[in-house]
Amino acid sequence: MPLRFAARFACSEATLTVPSGQSGWIKRGEGKVSGFPSGIWRYPTEIRFGVGAIAELPSAVKASGIKRPLVVTDHGLAANPMIADARARLDGAGLPNELFSQVRGNPVGSDIEAGMKAFRDGGHDGVVAIGGGSALDAGKTIAMAAHQPRPLFDLHVSSGGPAAIDGSKVAPMIAVPTTAGTGSETGRAAVVTDESVHEKRIFLHATMMPKVVIEDPELTVGLPANLTAWTGMDALAHCFEGLCAPELHPFSDGVAVEGLRLIKEFLPRAVADGRDLEARGMMLAAASMGSTAFQKGLGAIHSLSHPVGARYDTHHGLTNAVFFPYVIAHNRSAILEKCDRVAAYLALPKGGVNGVMDWVLELRERFAIPHTLVGLGVDGARVDEIAVAAEADPSTESNPMPVNAADMKTMFLNALDGRLS
Ligand SMILES: NC(=O)c1ccc[n+]([C@@H]2O[C@H](COP(=O)([O-])OP(=O)(O)OC[C@H]3O[C@@H](n4cnc5c(N)ncnc54)[C@H](O)[C@@H]3O)[C@@H](O)[C@H]2O)c1
Ligand SMILES: [Fe+2]
């Protein structure tokens, strides 16, 4: 059987066969050793980290070969002084730039199409995306799609996929995260809702990885406590689902458990005091570690969260946080050993799945995150179509145990009724 790596959320670009001699498991000249797993293990990209790191923006842009950047942010941040400051730094370095801010939370196709037009009309040669996951994903998708010959929604992983993307036409981009959660800055994926079918679509290509990331904790200081908590819970879901995904990737597993430790120590601090720069900085690191970890894949938390977010416009991290314990409960038998490892490394009071479950429930309570979907304004009216969409989500393939639409329906209804069995 050929060694196969499916097009996962943020890792491989296509089904790949590992050539002879590429992995330690493969004997040179023999192609592969039957039965041994193998892999292509990627690391993210250059990260310029620290308080004041935004001063690095012009040199990062120049180092990436960009001369005329389009600055992309969401409409909520457009008037924030950090955007004017970043643009002034670019101007001061002789980098003429324009602002595109027609991006909503959970960006949709028409946002991206408008950004692609602004990119082409302005003669831009690269993107500087500043903001949370919505702005970064929009910036990444605009840079990827602006000059592709095929329509935008021919290019997502459930359609043409990475093979449909012409990598030579993808413009370089710089990512400046202002939330600590999605890890979009250190991933090759972007999530955009196709409003015509109400589905979140994932775009994935190796060339979509930002050339340089600027992580400046001061830029996250203004994020309100509730969004700090919700985005932090997204990072937690990334580290945890990445760790529990079955594919062999020991590097990612190591990153995931340390990411979880950082979240345990610093997320409550960042929520309690938004000006705590150490906590803000460590959460930025943990968020980037989350997307590094989920190169292996994600799981049913994200499979369920995506169709709910696309239909009800709920915040992604908050939606994950609601589903989290119900998915842990469903996956229990397949994650015993991974949870033991997490519980030991994090010194949780209890071991195994119960230890992780208690920790997550305690965080949810501390951050006033609703226990059921009802608290998100979600009801059961669309459960069947959500279950089918969740089964089809690219994250499902890497859930620690096989799950189908019936399992998704069970987990959804448990989350609706608050049933944690
Ligand atoms: N690419 C990926 O791998 C990936 C992974 C997970 C989620 N996502 C996507 O990311 C999006 C969610 O991103 P998010 O959770 O970062 O939220 P977001 O980007 O939607 O931002 C939430 C709100 O916070 C505001 N905001 C951002 N930074 C701020 C700051 N420093 N101060 C004050 N306000 C600030 C924004 O204006 C917005 O109103 C969703 O669309 C989700 O699907 C992508
Ligand atoms: Fe996520």
mmCIF file of C-alpha atoms and ligand atoms in Angstrom, residues 9 181-182 234-235 237-238 294 298 302 305-306 316-317 320, ligand 2:
data_model
loop_
_atom_site.group_PDB
_atom_site.id
_atom_site.type_symbol
_atom_site.label_atom_id
_atom_site.label_comp_id
_atom_site.label_asym_id
_atom_site.label_seq_id
_atom_site.Cartn_x
_atom_site.Cartn_y
_atom_site.Cartn_z
ATOM 1 C CA PHE A 9 -6.375 21.111 7.325
ATOM 2 C CA GLY A 181 -5.917 31.842 19.116
ATOM 3 C CA THR A 182 -6.296 30.721 15.534
ATOM 4 C CA ASP A 234 -9.328 27.938 20.138
ATOM 5 C CA ALA A 235 -5.564 27.599 20.715
ATOM 6 C CA ALA A 237 -8.510 23.045 20.934
ATOM 7 C CA HIS A 238 -5.742 23.197 18.303
ATOM 8 C CA PHE A 294 -2.473 20.688 13.954
ATOM 9 C CA LEU A 298 -7.791 18.376 13.867
ATOM 10 C CA HIS A 302 -13.615 21.664 14.567
ATOM 11 C CA SER A 305 -17.730 24.123 14.955
ATOM 12 C CA HIS A 306 -17.292 24.940 11.257
ATOM 13 C CA HIS A 316 -15.092 30.189 16.228
ATOM 14 C CA GLY A 317 -13.154 29.823 19.487
ATOM 15 C CA ASN A 320 -15.103 25.163 19.928
HETATM 16 FE FE FE B 2 -9.751 26.611 15.378
#
